[in-house]
Every structure is written in C-alpha cells, then in structure tokens.
Coordinates of C-alpha atoms in Angstrom, one line a residue:
Chain A
M4 CA 2.4 14.3 34.0
N5 CA 4.6 12.0 31.9
V6 CA 3.8 11.8 28.1
L7 CA 5.2 9.8 25.3
V8 CA 4.8 11.4 21.9
K9 CA 5.3 9.0 19.0
G10 CA 6.5 10.7 15.8
A11 CA 8.8 13.7 15.3
G12 CA 7.1 15.3 12.3
V13 CA 5.2 18.5 12.6
A14 CA 2.3 17.0 14.5
G15 CA 4.6 15.2 17.1
L16 CA 6.8 18.2 17.7
S17 CA 3.9 20.6 18.0
V18 CA 2.3 18.4 20.6
A19 CA 5.6 18.0 22.5
D20 CA 6.0 21.8 22.5
E21 CA 2.5 22.6 23.6
L22 CA 2.7 20.0 26.4
T23 CA 6.2 21.1 27.5
S24 CA 5.2 24.7 27.7
R25 CA 2.3 23.7 29.9
G26 CA 4.5 21.9 32.3
A27 CA 4.3 18.2 31.2
R28 CA 7.3 15.9 31.0
V29 CA 7.6 14.7 27.4
T30 CA 9.5 12.0 25.6
V31 CA 9.5 11.9 21.8
L32 CA 10.0 8.6 20.0
D33 CA 10.9 8.5 16.3
P34 CA 13.1 5.7 14.8
Q35 CA 14.2 8.3 12.2
P36 CA 15.2 11.4 14.1
G37 CA 15.6 14.8 12.5
G38 CA 12.2 14.8 10.8
R39 CA 13.6 13.7 7.4
A40 CA 11.2 10.8 7.1
A41 CA 8.2 12.9 7.9
A42 CA 5.8 14.2 5.3
S43 CA 6.3 17.7 6.8
W44 CA 9.9 17.7 5.8
F45 CA 8.6 18.1 2.2
A46 CA 5.9 20.6 3.1
G47 CA 5.6 24.1 1.6
G48 CA 5.2 25.7 5.0
M49 CA 2.4 28.1 3.9
L50 CA 0.1 29.3 6.7
A51 CA -2.6 30.1 4.2
P52 CA -6.0 29.2 5.6
Y53 CA -7.9 31.5 3.2
C54 CA -6.3 30.1 0.1
E55 CA -6.7 26.5 1.2
R56 CA -10.5 27.1 1.3
E57 CA -10.4 26.9 -2.5
S58 CA -10.5 23.1 -2.2
A59 CA -10.7 22.5 1.6
E60 CA -13.6 22.7 4.0
Q61 CA -14.4 25.6 6.2
A62 CA -13.1 23.6 9.2
V63 CA -9.6 23.9 7.8
V64 CA -9.8 27.7 7.7
E65 CA -11.1 27.9 11.3
L66 CA -8.6 25.4 12.7
G67 CA -5.8 27.2 10.8
L68 CA -6.5 30.8 11.7
G69 CA -4.4 30.8 14.8
A70 CA -1.5 28.9 13.3
A71 CA 0.8 31.8 12.4
D72 CA 0.5 33.2 16.0
W73 CA 1.2 29.8 17.5
W74 CA 4.3 29.3 15.4
E75 CA 5.6 32.8 16.1
A76 CA 5.1 32.2 19.8
A77 CA 6.8 28.8 19.7
L78 CA 9.7 30.0 17.6
P79 CA 10.0 33.8 17.6
G80 CA 11.2 35.0 14.2
S81 CA 10.2 31.9 12.3
V82 CA 7.1 33.3 10.7
T83 CA 7.0 35.7 7.7
R84 CA 3.7 37.5 7.5
N85 CA 3.5 39.2 4.1
G86 CA 0.6 37.3 2.5
T87 CA 0.1 35.0 -0.5
L88 CA -0.1 36.1 -4.1
V89 CA -2.3 34.0 -6.4
L90 CA -1.6 34.5 -10.1
A91 CA -2.7 33.1 -13.4
P92 CA -1.3 33.3 -16.9
I93 CA -3.3 35.6 -19.1
R94 CA -5.0 32.6 -20.8
D95 CA -6.3 31.3 -17.5
V96 CA -7.5 34.6 -15.9
R97 CA -11.0 33.2 -15.5
E98 CA -9.5 30.5 -13.2
L99 CA -8.7 33.4 -10.8
E100 CA -12.3 34.4 -10.7
R101 CA -13.2 30.8 -9.8
F102 CA -10.5 30.8 -7.1
G103 CA -11.8 34.1 -5.8
S104 CA -15.4 32.9 -5.7
R105 CA -14.3 30.1 -3.3
T106 CA -12.2 32.1 -1.0
S107 CA -12.3 35.3 1.0
E108 CA -10.1 37.9 2.7
F109 CA -8.3 38.8 -0.5
E110 CA -7.9 41.9 -2.7
W111 CA -7.7 41.9 -6.4
A112 CA -4.2 42.9 -7.6
N113 CA -3.6 44.6 -10.9
E114 CA -0.3 44.8 -12.8
D115 CA 0.9 47.6 -10.6
T116 CA 0.1 45.9 -7.4
V117 CA 1.9 42.7 -8.5
A118 CA 4.9 44.8 -9.5
T119 CA 4.9 46.5 -6.0
L120 CA 4.6 43.3 -4.2
E121 CA 7.0 41.3 -6.3
P122 CA 9.2 43.6 -8.4
D123 CA 10.7 40.6 -10.3
L124 CA 7.3 39.7 -11.6
A125 CA 6.6 43.2 -12.9
G126 CA 4.9 43.2 -16.3
R127 CA 4.3 39.4 -16.3
F128 CA 0.9 39.2 -14.8
R129 CA -2.1 41.5 -15.2
K130 CA -4.3 40.2 -12.5
G131 CA -3.9 38.4 -9.3
L132 CA -5.4 37.8 -5.8
F133 CA -3.5 39.1 -2.8
F134 CA -4.3 37.4 0.6
K135 CA -2.5 39.9 2.8
D136 CA -3.2 38.2 6.1
E137 CA -1.5 34.9 5.3
A138 CA 2.0 33.9 6.3
H139 CA 4.7 31.3 5.7
L140 CA 7.6 29.6 7.4
D141 CA 10.5 27.3 6.4
P142 CA 9.4 23.8 7.5
R143 CA 12.9 22.3 7.7
R144 CA 14.3 25.1 9.8
V145 CA 11.2 25.0 12.0
L146 CA 11.4 21.2 12.5
I147 CA 15.1 21.5 13.3
S148 CA 14.8 24.5 15.6
L149 CA 11.8 23.1 17.4
A150 CA 13.5 19.8 18.1
A151 CA 16.6 21.7 19.4
K152 CA 14.4 24.0 21.6
L153 CA 12.6 20.9 23.0
A154 CA 15.9 19.1 23.7
E155 CA 17.1 22.1 25.6
A156 CA 13.9 22.2 27.6
G157 CA 14.6 18.7 28.7
V158 CA 12.5 16.6 26.3
A159 CA 14.1 13.2 25.7
F160 CA 14.4 12.1 22.1
E161 CA 14.4 8.3 21.7
T162 CA 14.9 6.2 18.6
D163 CA 14.4 2.7 19.9
P164 CA 10.8 1.6 20.1
V165 CA 11.7 -1.6 22.1
R166 CA 13.5 0.3 24.8
T167 CA 10.9 3.0 25.0
M168 CA 8.0 1.1 26.6
T169 CA 4.7 2.9 26.8
A170 CA 4.1 1.4 30.3
G171 CA 5.9 4.1 32.2
F172 CA 3.9 7.0 30.8
D173 CA 0.6 8.5 31.8
W174 CA -0.4 9.2 28.2
T175 CA 0.8 8.2 24.7
V176 CA 0.2 10.6 21.8
Q177 CA 0.4 8.9 18.4
C178 CA 1.5 11.3 15.7
T179 CA 3.0 8.8 13.2
G180 CA 1.2 9.9 10.0
Y181 CA 0.4 7.6 7.2
S182 CA 0.4 3.9 7.9
R183 CA -0.4 1.1 5.4
K184 CA -1.8 -0.9 8.3
D185 CA -4.5 1.6 9.1
Q186 CA -7.3 0.9 6.6
T187 CA -9.2 4.1 7.4
I188 CA -6.3 6.4 6.3
R189 CA -5.0 6.7 2.8
G190 CA -1.7 8.1 1.5
V191 CA -1.8 11.1 -0.9
R192 CA 1.6 11.4 -2.7
G193 CA 3.1 14.8 -3.0
E194 CA 6.1 15.6 -5.1
M195 CA 8.2 18.7 -4.8
L196 CA 11.4 20.3 -6.0
I197 CA 13.9 22.7 -4.6
L198 CA 15.5 25.1 -7.1
R199 CA 18.3 27.6 -6.6
T200 CA 18.9 30.7 -8.6
A201 CA 20.1 34.2 -7.7
D202 CA 18.5 35.6 -10.8
I203 CA 15.1 36.2 -9.2
S204 CA 13.8 36.8 -5.8
L205 CA 10.3 36.6 -4.3
A206 CA 9.1 37.9 -1.0
R207 CA 6.2 35.6 -0.4
P208 CA 4.6 32.4 -1.6
V209 CA 3.2 32.7 -5.1
R210 CA 0.5 30.3 -6.2
L211 CA -0.3 29.6 -9.8
V212 CA -3.8 28.4 -10.6
H213 CA -3.6 25.1 -12.2
P214 CA -6.5 22.9 -13.4
R215 CA -5.5 19.9 -11.4
F216 CA -3.5 20.9 -8.4
P217 CA -2.4 24.2 -6.9
I218 CA 1.3 24.7 -7.8
Y219 CA 3.1 27.1 -5.6
V220 CA 6.6 28.6 -5.4
V221 CA 7.8 29.4 -1.9
P222 CA 11.0 31.5 -1.4
R223 CA 13.5 30.2 1.1
A224 CA 16.9 31.2 2.3
D225 CA 20.1 31.1 0.2
H226 CA 18.3 31.8 -3.1
T227 CA 16.4 28.6 -3.0
F228 CA 12.7 28.1 -3.9
M229 CA 10.4 25.2 -3.0
V230 CA 8.1 24.2 -5.9
G231 CA 5.2 22.0 -5.0
A232 CA 3.2 20.0 -4.9
T233 CA 1.4 17.3 -6.8
M234 CA -1.5 15.4 -5.3
I235 CA -1.7 11.8 -6.4
E236 CA -3.9 9.1 -4.9
S237 CA -1.0 6.7 -4.1
D238 CA 1.1 5.8 -1.2
S239 CA 4.1 5.0 -3.3
A240 CA 7.2 7.0 -2.0
G241 CA 9.2 6.2 -5.1
P242 CA 11.1 8.9 -7.0
I243 CA 9.3 11.8 -8.7
T244 CA 7.9 11.0 -12.1
V245 CA 8.8 12.8 -15.4
R246 CA 5.3 14.1 -15.8
S247 CA 5.2 15.6 -12.3
M248 CA 8.6 17.1 -12.7
M249 CA 7.6 18.6 -16.0
E250 CA 4.4 20.1 -14.5
L251 CA 6.3 21.6 -11.6
L252 CA 9.1 23.0 -13.7
N253 CA 6.6 24.3 -16.2
A254 CA 4.9 26.2 -13.4
A255 CA 8.1 27.7 -12.2
Y256 CA 9.1 28.6 -15.7
S257 CA 5.8 30.2 -16.5
L258 CA 6.1 32.3 -13.3
H259 CA 9.4 33.6 -14.5
P260 CA 11.7 32.4 -17.3
A261 CA 14.7 33.0 -15.0
F262 CA 13.8 29.7 -13.4
G263 CA 15.0 28.1 -16.6
E264 CA 18.6 28.8 -15.4
A265 CA 18.0 27.6 -11.9
E266 CA 19.7 24.5 -10.5
I267 CA 17.5 21.6 -9.4
V268 CA 18.9 21.1 -5.9
E269 CA 16.6 18.4 -4.8
T270 CA 13.5 16.4 -5.7
G271 CA 11.4 15.1 -2.9
V272 CA 8.4 12.9 -2.3
G273 CA 6.2 12.8 0.8
I274 CA 3.1 10.8 1.7
R275 CA 0.4 12.8 3.2
P276 CA -2.0 11.0 5.6
A277 CA -5.7 11.7 4.8
Y278 CA -9.1 10.5 5.9
P279 CA -11.8 10.2 3.3
D280 CA -13.1 13.7 4.0
N281 CA -9.5 15.1 4.0
L282 CA -10.1 16.5 7.5
P283 CA -7.9 15.8 10.5
R284 CA -9.0 13.7 13.5
V285 CA -8.1 13.4 17.1
V286 CA -9.1 10.1 18.5
R287 CA -8.8 9.1 22.2
E288 CA -8.7 5.4 23.3
G289 CA -8.0 5.1 27.0
N290 CA -4.8 6.9 27.7
T291 CA -3.7 7.0 24.0
I292 CA -4.6 9.9 21.8
S293 CA -4.0 9.7 18.0
I294 CA -3.7 12.7 15.7
N295 CA -3.8 12.0 12.0
G296 CA -5.2 13.0 8.7
L297 CA -3.5 16.4 8.6
Y298 CA -3.3 15.8 4.8
R299 CA -1.6 18.8 3.1
H300 CA -2.2 21.1 6.0
G301 CA 0.4 19.9 8.5
F302 CA 1.9 23.3 9.6
L303 CA -1.5 25.0 9.3
L304 CA -3.4 22.5 11.5
A305 CA -0.8 21.0 13.9
P306 CA -1.0 24.0 16.4
A307 CA -4.8 23.5 16.8
M308 CA -4.4 19.8 17.1
A309 CA -1.6 20.2 19.7
M310 CA -3.7 22.5 21.8
L311 CA -6.6 20.1 21.7
V312 CA -4.4 17.2 22.8
A313 CA -2.8 19.3 25.6
D314 CA -6.3 20.3 26.8
V315 CA -7.3 16.6 27.0
V316 CA -4.1 15.4 28.6
L317 CA -3.9 18.2 31.2
K318 CA -7.7 18.5 31.6
E319 CA -7.5 22.2 30.7
R320 CA -9.5 24.3 28.3
R321 CA -7.5 26.9 26.4
A322 CA -9.0 28.2 23.3
T323 CA -6.0 30.2 22.3
R324 CA -2.4 30.4 23.5
Chain B
M30 CA -33.2 1.2 -19.8
L31 CA -29.8 2.1 -21.2
K32 CA -27.9 -0.9 -22.6
L33 CA -24.1 -0.6 -22.9
Y34 CA -22.4 -3.8 -24.2
N35 CA -25.2 -6.0 -22.8
T36 CA -25.1 -4.3 -19.4
E37 CA -28.4 -2.7 -18.5
L38 CA -28.4 0.5 -16.5
S39 CA -31.1 2.7 -15.2
S40 CA -29.0 5.9 -14.7
R41 CA -27.9 7.9 -17.7
V42 CA -25.1 9.8 -15.9
L43 CA -21.5 8.6 -15.8
L44 CA -19.2 10.3 -13.4
G45 CA -15.5 10.9 -13.5
T46 CA -13.6 10.6 -10.2
A47 CA -10.9 13.3 -10.5
Q48 CA -10.4 16.7 -8.8
Y49 CA -13.0 16.4 -6.0
P50 CA -12.2 18.2 -2.8
S51 CA -12.1 14.8 -1.0
P52 CA -13.0 11.2 -1.5
A53 CA -15.9 11.6 0.9
I54 CA -17.4 14.4 -1.3
L55 CA -16.8 12.3 -4.4
M56 CA -18.7 9.4 -2.8
D57 CA -21.6 11.6 -1.9
A58 CA -21.6 13.1 -5.4
I59 CA -21.7 9.5 -6.8
K60 CA -24.7 8.8 -4.7
A61 CA -26.5 12.1 -5.5
S62 CA -26.0 11.6 -9.2
G63 CA -27.4 8.1 -9.1
T64 CA -24.7 7.0 -11.4
E65 CA -24.0 3.3 -11.9
I66 CA -20.7 3.9 -13.8
V67 CA -17.7 5.8 -12.6
T68 CA -14.6 6.4 -14.7
V69 CA -11.1 6.1 -13.3
S70 CA -7.8 7.2 -14.7
L71 CA -5.1 4.6 -14.4
R72 CA -2.2 6.7 -15.5
R73 CA -3.0 9.9 -13.7
E74 CA -3.1 8.2 -10.3
M75 CA -0.1 5.9 -10.9
A76 CA 3.1 6.5 -9.2
G77 CA 6.0 4.1 -9.2
G78 CA 3.8 1.5 -10.8
K79 CA 1.4 1.5 -7.9
S80 CA -2.0 3.1 -7.7
G81 CA -3.9 4.2 -4.7
D82 CA -5.5 1.0 -3.4
K83 CA -7.3 2.7 -0.6
F84 CA -8.8 5.3 -2.9
W85 CA -10.1 2.6 -5.2
S86 CA -11.4 0.5 -2.4
L87 CA -13.5 3.5 -1.2
I88 CA -15.0 3.9 -4.7
R89 CA -15.5 0.2 -5.1
S90 CA -17.4 0.0 -1.8
L91 CA -20.2 1.9 -3.5
G92 CA -20.8 -1.0 -5.9
T93 CA -20.8 0.9 -9.2
H94 CA -19.4 -0.3 -12.4
V95 CA -15.8 0.9 -13.1
L96 CA -14.9 2.2 -16.5
P97 CA -11.1 2.7 -16.6
N98 CA -9.8 5.2 -19.1
T99 CA -6.6 5.8 -21.0
A100 CA -6.4 9.5 -20.1
G101 CA -3.1 11.1 -20.8
C102 CA -2.2 8.7 -23.6
H103 CA -0.9 10.2 -26.8
T104 CA -0.1 7.2 -29.0
V105 CA -1.8 3.9 -30.0
K106 CA 0.9 1.9 -28.2
E107 CA 0.5 3.8 -24.9
A108 CA -3.2 3.6 -25.1
V109 CA -3.2 -0.2 -25.8
L110 CA -0.7 -0.8 -23.0
T111 CA -2.7 1.3 -20.5
A112 CA -5.9 -0.5 -21.5
Q113 CA -4.2 -3.9 -20.8
M114 CA -3.0 -2.7 -17.5
A115 CA -6.4 -1.4 -16.6
R116 CA -7.9 -4.7 -17.4
D117 CA -5.6 -6.4 -14.9
V118 CA -6.0 -3.7 -12.2
F119 CA -9.8 -3.3 -12.4
A120 CA -10.7 -6.8 -13.6
T121 CA -13.0 -5.4 -16.4
D122 CA -12.9 -5.6 -20.2
W123 CA -14.5 -2.2 -20.4
I124 CA -12.2 0.6 -21.5
K125 CA -12.8 4.3 -22.2
L126 CA -10.4 4.8 -24.9
E127 CA -8.7 8.3 -25.1
V128 CA -5.9 9.0 -27.5
I129 CA -5.1 12.7 -27.1
G130 CA -3.8 14.6 -30.2
N131 CA -3.1 18.0 -28.7
H132 CA -1.9 19.0 -25.2
D133 CA -3.8 22.2 -25.1
T134 CA -7.2 21.3 -26.4
L135 CA -7.0 17.6 -25.3
Q136 CA -8.6 17.0 -28.7
P137 CA -8.7 13.3 -29.6
D138 CA -6.3 12.1 -32.3
V139 CA -9.1 10.4 -34.3
F140 CA -6.7 8.5 -36.6
A141 CA -4.9 6.9 -33.7
L142 CA -8.2 6.4 -31.9
V143 CA -9.6 4.3 -34.7
E144 CA -6.5 2.2 -34.9
A145 CA -6.3 1.6 -31.1
A146 CA -10.1 0.8 -31.1
R147 CA -9.5 -1.9 -33.7
I148 CA -6.6 -3.5 -31.8
L149 CA -8.5 -3.4 -28.5
S150 CA -11.8 -4.7 -29.9
D151 CA -9.9 -7.6 -31.6
D152 CA -8.3 -8.3 -28.2
G153 CA -11.8 -8.7 -26.6
F154 CA -12.1 -5.3 -25.0
K155 CA -15.5 -3.5 -24.9
V156 CA -14.3 -0.1 -26.1
F157 CA -15.9 3.2 -25.2
P158 CA -14.1 5.7 -27.5
Y159 CA -13.8 9.3 -26.6
T160 CA -14.2 11.0 -30.0
T161 CA -15.1 14.3 -31.7
D162 CA -18.6 14.9 -33.2
D163 CA -17.3 13.9 -36.7
L164 CA -19.7 11.6 -38.5
I165 CA -17.1 9.8 -40.6
V166 CA -14.9 9.0 -37.6
A167 CA -18.0 7.7 -35.8
G168 CA -18.6 5.3 -38.7
R169 CA -15.0 4.1 -38.6
L170 CA -15.1 3.5 -34.9
L171 CA -18.2 1.3 -35.3
E172 CA -16.5 -0.6 -38.1
A173 CA -13.5 -1.1 -35.8
G174 CA -15.8 -2.9 -33.4
C175 CA -17.0 -0.2 -31.0
E176 CA -20.7 -0.6 -30.0
V177 CA -20.8 2.6 -27.9
L178 CA -19.6 6.1 -28.9
M179 CA -18.6 8.9 -26.6
P180 CA -18.5 12.1 -28.7
W181 CA -17.5 15.4 -27.1
C182 CA -19.7 18.5 -27.3
A183 CA -16.9 20.9 -26.4
P184 CA -13.3 20.4 -25.2
I185 CA -12.7 18.6 -21.9
G186 CA -13.2 20.7 -18.9
S187 CA -14.2 23.8 -20.9
A188 CA -17.8 24.0 -19.6
L189 CA -18.8 25.5 -22.9
G190 CA -21.8 23.1 -23.5
P191 CA -22.8 21.9 -27.0
L192 CA -21.0 24.0 -29.6
N193 CA -22.1 22.3 -32.8
M194 CA -25.7 21.4 -32.6
H195 CA -25.8 20.5 -36.3
A196 CA -23.0 18.0 -35.9
L197 CA -24.6 16.4 -32.8
R198 CA -28.0 16.2 -34.6
S199 CA -26.4 14.6 -37.6
L200 CA -24.5 12.1 -35.5
R201 CA -27.7 11.1 -33.6
G202 CA -29.7 11.0 -36.9
N203 CA -27.2 8.8 -38.7
F204 CA -26.7 6.3 -36.0
P205 CA -30.0 6.1 -34.2
D206 CA -29.4 2.7 -32.6
V207 CA -25.9 3.2 -31.3
P208 CA -25.7 4.1 -27.7
M209 CA -24.0 7.5 -27.5
I210 CA -22.7 9.2 -24.4
I211 CA -21.8 12.9 -24.5
D212 CA -18.4 12.8 -23.0
A213 CA -16.8 16.2 -22.6
G214 CA -17.5 19.9 -22.4
L215 CA -20.7 20.0 -20.3
G216 CA -20.7 22.9 -17.8
R217 CA -24.2 23.2 -16.5
P218 CA -27.4 21.1 -16.1
S219 CA -29.1 23.0 -19.0
H220 CA -26.3 21.8 -21.3
A221 CA -27.0 18.2 -20.2
A222 CA -30.7 18.7 -20.8
T223 CA -30.0 20.1 -24.3
V224 CA -28.0 17.1 -25.4
M225 CA -30.5 14.7 -23.9
E226 CA -33.3 16.4 -25.8
L227 CA -31.3 15.7 -28.9
G228 CA -31.7 12.1 -28.1
F229 CA -28.3 11.2 -26.8
D230 CA -28.4 8.2 -24.4
A231 CA -26.3 9.5 -21.5
I232 CA -23.7 12.0 -20.4
L233 CA -20.3 11.8 -18.7
L234 CA -19.4 14.5 -16.2
N235 CA -16.4 15.3 -14.2
T236 CA -15.1 18.8 -13.9
A237 CA -18.6 20.4 -13.9
V238 CA -19.4 18.4 -10.7
A239 CA -16.0 18.1 -9.1
K240 CA -15.2 21.9 -9.4
A241 CA -18.7 23.1 -8.5
G242 CA -19.1 25.1 -5.3
D243 CA -21.2 22.2 -3.9
P244 CA -20.3 19.1 -5.9
V245 CA -22.9 16.9 -4.3
A246 CA -25.8 19.4 -5.0
M247 CA -24.5 19.8 -8.5
A248 CA -24.4 16.1 -9.1
G249 CA -28.1 15.9 -8.1
A250 CA -29.0 18.9 -10.3
F251 CA -27.4 17.2 -13.4
A252 CA -29.2 14.0 -12.6
K253 CA -32.5 15.8 -12.8
A254 CA -31.6 17.7 -16.0
V255 CA -30.6 14.4 -17.6
D256 CA -33.9 12.8 -16.7
A257 CA -35.8 15.9 -17.9
G258 CA -34.0 16.0 -21.2
H259 CA -34.4 12.2 -21.8
E260 CA -38.1 12.2 -21.0
A261 CA -38.7 15.3 -23.1
F262 CA -37.0 13.6 -26.1
H263 CA -39.4 10.7 -25.9
A264 CA -42.4 12.9 -25.1
G265 CA -42.1 14.7 -28.4
M266 CA -41.3 18.3 -28.2
L267 CA -42.8 21.2 -30.1
E268 CA -40.8 22.6 -32.9
P269 CA -40.2 26.3 -32.8
R270 CA -42.6 28.5 -34.8
D271 CA -42.2 31.9 -36.2
V272 CA -45.7 33.1 -35.2
A273 CA -47.3 33.2 -31.8
V274 CA -49.9 30.5 -31.3
P275 CA -52.3 31.2 -28.4
S276 CA -53.0 28.3 -26.2
T277 CA -56.5 29.6 -25.6
P278 CA -58.6 31.0 -28.4
V279 CA -58.3 34.8 -28.8
I280 CA -62.0 35.8 -29.0
G281 CA -63.1 38.8 -30.9
R282 CA -59.9 39.3 -32.7
A283 CA -59.1 38.6 -36.3
V284 CA -56.1 36.4 -35.9
F285 CA -55.9 35.1 -39.5
T286 CA -55.0 38.5 -41.0

C-alpha cells in the first residue's frame, strides 16, 4: 500500500506514523518542511480533553481520551502526565465554579493543594481545579522527533508538489489545514508568546480563567514558557497585536509577577482550521481522504483522526492502538 | 411592531455574536431567539486590518440585520473611526455606539458618548448609544440626534439583572415614545421579563446566551420571557397590595374587620 500524505503538521505526521506502523509505504509532501508553517508549530500541546469540554462538545473529549497514550506509544518519553491546574484570581473565583460546572474529572484544589502541586504559586491562589488525568507535550519537539523517526523508518519527505504526482499512489491523505480556497472552512487566528525566565518554574500547564478566551501557561524546557492563545475570527497571519500581547502578558503576570522579568523570546501567530461546528471532519472522495477542522485541538485529536484514516486505507478496524 | 429608525421588527431580542462555543451554535441560537438584529464587534475580531470574512458570511447567510458596534473604544476619535470603518465593512449606517470609560466595569464614558453620538448623527449615522440609566444623559443623547437608546441595567456580562428599578422606571416614564433597548447586565430570562414588564421595547443579549450550558435552549427561553414581559406590560398588571384579596368570596367570615 503506497500512500501520499499532504501536509507535515500534526495531522499529516500522525497519519504518516499510524500508517507506517501498520506497514504502509508513506510519502509526506509539504512545501515548507520542518513543520514551521503549520498551525501546530504554535500549539500549546496540552492533552486536556476534560478542560476542553468547557467550550468544546463532548465529541472532542471522547476523541481526545486516547491521545496521551497514542503519543507516548509513538514517541516514548514525549508525554508528561501530571495534570492541568485551572486557577482564577480571587476576584474571578466564581468563574471557576462556572468552569467546574461544564467539566468533569477534576478535584477542587485549595491553597495548600496549589502550593503542593506548584510550589512557586504558593500563597497566590486560594482555589483551583485540578484535572489530574490530563497530560501535555512539547509540540515542536514532537513534530521534529516524529519527522526524524519517520525518515528513519523509510518515509520519504518531498517538498516539490509538481514532482510528487499523486498518480503513483494508492491513496492520498490531505492534511493541509486552513485554506482560503475552501469555503466551508474558516481560519481562527491564535496568537502566542514564548517567555524565558529562571525565576519561576511550573510542573504542568496552568490555565487562567478569562472571560473571552482560555489563557494558559505551559512550561517547556530551558526555562521557557508558552503563553497562549487568543481566538480571533480572522485568517490574517500578520504579527501579534498590541491588545493580544497585553492580554497574554497580563495573564502571565497575574499568574506570577516573576514573569515581569522574563524575556519575550518569541511571538507567534497560527491559523487554526475550523468548520462551523468547530469539530473535525474526515471526508473520503474516491481514493482521497481529507482530515481538517482540528481547530485548537490538533495534538488532542490528531491520533484519533490518524487511526480512522489508517482503518479506511488499510480496511482494518482498530478502536485503540 | 418594534420600530427602530424606520425599520420594523417583530422580534424584541437583539443578540450579540461573541463567545459562543462555535459559529454553528451561534447560528442555532440566532434562530432559536427569533432575533432579527445581531450585533457584531468590528475591533475585537480585527487582526492586521482584516476581519474574518467567512465568519461574517455565515452570520449574513441567516438574513438578519447587522448592527456593528464600537466595542473596545475608549475615546471619541476611536469610536468615530471605528463607526466609519464599520459602515464600509458592513454596508450599514446603523452603529451601536460604545465609548468605554473604565476597563474593569466597562462603564460608558457618557460625556464622550454624547460627543461621539453628535458627530456620528451629523454624519448620517443611525446611532444606537450604549448608555447608563441616567436620565439627563438620555436627554442629551436624544438632543445629539439619537432616536433609540440602549441603557444598561447592570454592567456588561455581570448577569446581575436590573439593579436600579427606580432609574429604569424613571427613564421609561420620562421618554415614553423613545424606543429603548436594555443593553447589558441581563443574566436570566426573569431579568428580561422584568425589564419588559417595565415597558422597555427590547433587550440585547450576549454573554447570558453564549456562556449558558445550552446556548440554543437559553436563547429560546429568553425569547419567551421577552414576549411574556412585553405582553404583560400591555395587558395591565396588578399593583402589589399590602392585604390579601381573595379571588373568590370568603363566605361566613367577617373580612372587613
């Protein structure tokens, strides 16, 4: 079985990995290799199905439940399973109740629990929600290591769409994300920052309840932190705006004033592909399968989508890996 | 029939379009509410000078009137500029004028509001000003050329419901013929019914629907409450009394003691 996967973002690479591990021959085509053009390059990398339920439908939870296991199997050691902490400033504690009423599989955390989980946040928050079964990964490391693993397993990476004709393949899997040409899909702009400071450390993603979009701070290697992400109904990929920058910085600063001394290492903008219901779709037309609309759940939903695609391509039925 | 700047409407619910779980749910909520006017924020959804065309085209496909707002503007100049941009983008001379005076409470800066309302009305806009429940400000806005008022009943997004019944009654009583839409602070359908019972002409909702557990069901619930309150206002309600009045005669008892 010879399969062409178009797109080397999280969806494309997950499909390539799932197919390769089940014995298919895969070629990955992306004019911009390395994943840097993909929305997933700017992702938070949270595998947080329960938290996402706050604004997403139940389907996202169900499709995302197996994600952490899938990623750990695909890239051993890439997944950190120590939960998500959801916090609110004292003034907005009622927002936590609202968050809790929408979600499940959490425990209320008091000041002591917060201090035990995240010693650097001791004394700063009186109440929080702890989703102990959630996990996270570093999207950029994962995209790079997955591409390297696939290359080693014999997957060809092509950049030239003219040279890579679809004719020689049994199947084509389209994982190209947002496109202006496709009228059914829209772009939702997400802006993020990467900060660096050695003055504070966090063990796990921390979400701050926010009236308009969920702001989160995810710890990464080398004293860096990813702060994201806005959700703006626009497909403009232009630089981050002052307003968004202020909101993200404000969130980090209110989490801990030590972020005031952090360096702003990077600002980034990604365009998330989304259908009107913000749910993903797998569409088959002949021997072409398209995955799209992963919205802000790329790393959470890509494994389930990849397994579905592999089932179709290889005429198998595997609920779990 | 509700008449706003010569446009006749049968629904008395206006719906904001922010913060819904998805555009699909927003569209279903619009249908469930029966609204004929949706408000859209130009600034909030702008990035790099370009707004989300596909998002707007989804909303436009429902055929409702679009009332652009100047949410996020803090000065007269910003608000006027945003209104002019909105006129180009949405091809309408309607503008919901918001000039915010305080970041935290999102309270209108009523002085700047009156000034901006005058400039925009002179420029041919049909201005829907988001204002407080202050009677004098209301008068100034009408003088500035506004023919519709949008007083708050509590701070935006607070879900507190009507906080100052006296001020709302006084506003309605002093300007009985001016269409007035309660703009902000409604949290639950009973709040909507209450302000409609006071004789207000319509309500504008956003957070109370968008952030509800089931936004579509909540949109429908508000629509019923608005109709109930409106019909009750015209049906003539009983005033509260201090003594019990039996609805059937109490035989054999000396009630007039």
